[in-house]
Amino acid sequence: MKLFDFPGAPNPRRVTIFAKEKGIDLETVHCDMSKGEHKTAAFLKMNPSGKIPVLLLDDGRAIAESVAICRYLEAIQPEPNLFGRDPYELGHIEARNRQIEMELWTQVGTSWVNGPIVGKMGIFKQIPDAKTASDKNVTRYYERLDAEFAQQEYVAGDRFTVADISLLSAVDFASSMVGLKPDEGLINLYRWHKQVSERSSVAG
Ligand SMILES: N[C@@H](CCC(=O)N[C@@H](CS)C(=O)NCC(=O)O)C(=O)O
């Protein structure tokens, strides 16, 4: 199995953290996005969306999308469980993960494509009003998370799951590359961030 990855790319990072939690050793292929290696005809055969991560199986089949790849890894290595053990958990963790993706990742993404780093690349027409709105949405979402972490240890309750990996990658990318670091007064969010950042899958 080979994972198409690029240093600093937050979505492949979700998969590498997930694989480490599972104790799965993933060989990585350096897919140089700065050279457009994720848009070549060969790459588009694996993932028509032209995005990483992609997991290439030993038999030549490929799986795209971070969460889909994580689901595959959970199926081949069920423990430790990160997607849910019973019907309630399966639904609840899915809901929490989707909220992080749809409500936070999308806003971080809007701020990223309309921000200075992508702006310098000259590949998109920048929409400053969109960035103003998405920056505000991210800030509000951090506040919501802070309130939630006052009540519960992890994103989906009392144990670490795939939803924590999705959130950690979003917060770290937003902080380091998008200029959207959570306000230091959000002590519950920082408590959670420190706790998950110390896991060997993240720190190691
Ligand atoms: N929903 C996808 C998002 C993948 C994604 O946006 N990957 C970024 C790198 S972190 C990418 O390949 N961007 C290049 C592009 O959009 O052209 C997933 O979860 O895997």
Coordinates of N, CA, C and O and ligand atoms in Angstrom, one line a residue, residues 6 8-15 31 33 38-39 43 47 49-54 64-69 101 105 112-113 123-124 173, ligand 1:
F6 N 2.1 14.9 0.5 CA 3.0 16.1 0.2 C 3.2 16.8 1.6 O 2.2 17.0 2.3
G8 N 3.2 19.0 4.7 CA 2.4 20.1 5.1 C 0.9 20.0 4.6 O 0.1 20.8 5.0
A9 N 0.6 19.1 3.7 CA -0.8 19.0 3.2 C -1.6 18.4 4.3 O -1.4 17.3 4.8
P10 N -2.7 19.1 4.7 CA -3.4 18.7 5.9 C -4.3 17.4 5.7 O -4.5 16.7 6.7
N11 N -4.8 17.2 4.5 CA -5.7 16.0 4.3 C -4.9 14.7 4.4 O -5.3 13.8 5.1
P12 N -3.7 14.6 3.7 CA -2.9 13.4 3.8 C -2.5 13.2 5.3 O -2.4 12.1 5.8
R13 N -2.3 14.3 6.0 CA -1.9 14.2 7.4 C -2.9 13.5 8.2 O -2.6 12.7 9.2
R14 N -4.2 13.7 7.9 CA -5.3 13.0 8.6 C -5.1 11.5 8.5 O -5.2 10.7 9.5
V15 N -4.7 11.0 7.3 CA -4.5 9.6 7.1 C -3.3 9.1 7.8 O -3.3 8.0 8.3
C31 N 4.1 13.2 -3.7 CA 3.3 13.7 -4.9 C 3.5 15.3 -4.8 O 2.9 16.0 -4.0
M33 N 2.9 18.6 -5.3 CA 1.8 19.4 -5.8 C 2.3 20.7 -6.5 O 1.6 21.3 -7.3
H38 N -0.3 16.0 -9.0 CA -1.7 15.5 -8.6 C -2.7 15.8 -9.8 O -3.9 15.5 -9.6
K39 N -2.2 16.3 -10.9 CA -3.1 16.6 -12.0 C -2.7 15.9 -13.3 O -3.3 16.2 -14.3
F43 N -2.3 10.3 -12.5 CA -2.8 10.5 -11.2 C -4.4 10.6 -11.2 O -5.1 10.0 -10.4
N47 N -7.5 9.2 -9.0 CA -8.5 10.1 -8.3 C -8.8 11.2 -9.3 O -8.1 12.2 -9.5
S49 N -10.6 13.6 -9.0 CA -10.7 15.0 -8.4 C -9.3 15.7 -8.4 O -9.3 16.8 -8.1
G50 N -8.3 14.9 -8.7 CA -6.9 15.5 -8.7 C -6.5 16.1 -7.4 O -6.0 17.2 -7.3
K51 N -6.8 15.3 -6.3 CA -6.4 15.7 -5.0 C -5.7 14.6 -4.2 O -6.0 13.4 -4.5
I52 N -4.9 15.0 -3.2 CA -4.3 14.0 -2.3 C -5.0 14.1 -1.0 O -5.5 15.2 -0.7
P53 N -5.1 13.0 -0.2 CA -4.4 11.8 -0.3 C -5.1 10.8 -1.3 O -6.3 10.9 -1.5
V54 N -4.3 9.9 -1.8 CA -4.8 8.7 -2.5 C -4.0 7.5 -1.9 O -2.8 7.6 -1.7
A64 N -9.6 7.2 -3.0 CA -9.4 8.7 -2.7 C -10.2 9.0 -1.5 O -10.9 8.2 -0.9
E65 N -10.0 10.3 -1.0 CA -10.7 10.9 0.1 C -10.2 10.4 1.5 O -10.3 9.2 1.8
S66 N -9.8 11.3 2.3 CA -9.2 11.0 3.6 C -10.1 10.0 4.4 O -9.6 9.0 4.9
V67 N -11.3 10.4 4.6 CA -12.2 9.6 5.5 C -12.4 8.2 4.8 O -12.4 7.2 5.6
A68 N -12.5 8.1 3.5 CA -12.7 6.8 2.9 C -11.5 6.0 3.1 O -11.6 4.7 3.3
I69 N -10.3 6.6 3.0 CA -9.1 5.8 3.2 C -9.0 5.3 4.6 O -8.7 4.2 4.9
E101 N -16.0 18.6 9.1 CA -15.6 18.8 7.7 C -16.5 19.9 7.0 O -15.9 20.7 6.3
W105 N -13.9 22.7 8.1 CA -12.9 22.6 7.0 C -13.3 23.4 5.8 O -12.4 24.0 5.2
W112 N -8.3 30.0 3.0 CA -7.1 29.6 2.4 C -7.0 30.0 1.0 O -6.1 30.7 0.5
V113 N -8.0 29.7 0.2 CA -8.0 30.0 -1.3 C -8.1 31.5 -1.5 O -7.6 32.0 -2.5
I123 N -3.5 31.5 -9.1 CA -4.3 30.5 -9.8 C -5.9 30.7 -9.6 O -6.6 30.1 -10.3
F124 N -6.2 31.6 -8.6 CA -7.6 31.9 -8.4 C -7.9 33.4 -8.4 O -7.0 34.1 -7.9
F173 N -3.6 23.4 10.5 CA -3.5 24.0 9.2 C -3.9 25.5 9.2 O -3.2 26.4 8.7
Ligands
LIG1 N1 -12.1 15.9 0.6 C1 -10.8 15.6 0.3 C2 -10.0 16.9 0.2 C3 -8.6 16.6 -0.4 C4 -7.8 17.9 -0.7 O1 -8.4 19.0 -0.8 N2 -6.5 17.7 -0.7 C5 -5.6 18.9 -1.0 C6 -4.3 18.7 -0.3 S1 -4.5 18.8 1.5 C7 -5.3 18.9 -2.5 O2 -5.0 17.9 -3.1 N3 -5.4 20.1 -3.1 C8 -5.1 20.2 -4.5 C9 -6.2 20.7 -5.3 O3 -7.3 20.9 -4.8 O4 -6.0 20.9 -6.5 C10 -10.2 14.6 1.3 O5 -10.7 14.6 2.4 O6 -9.2 13.9 1.0

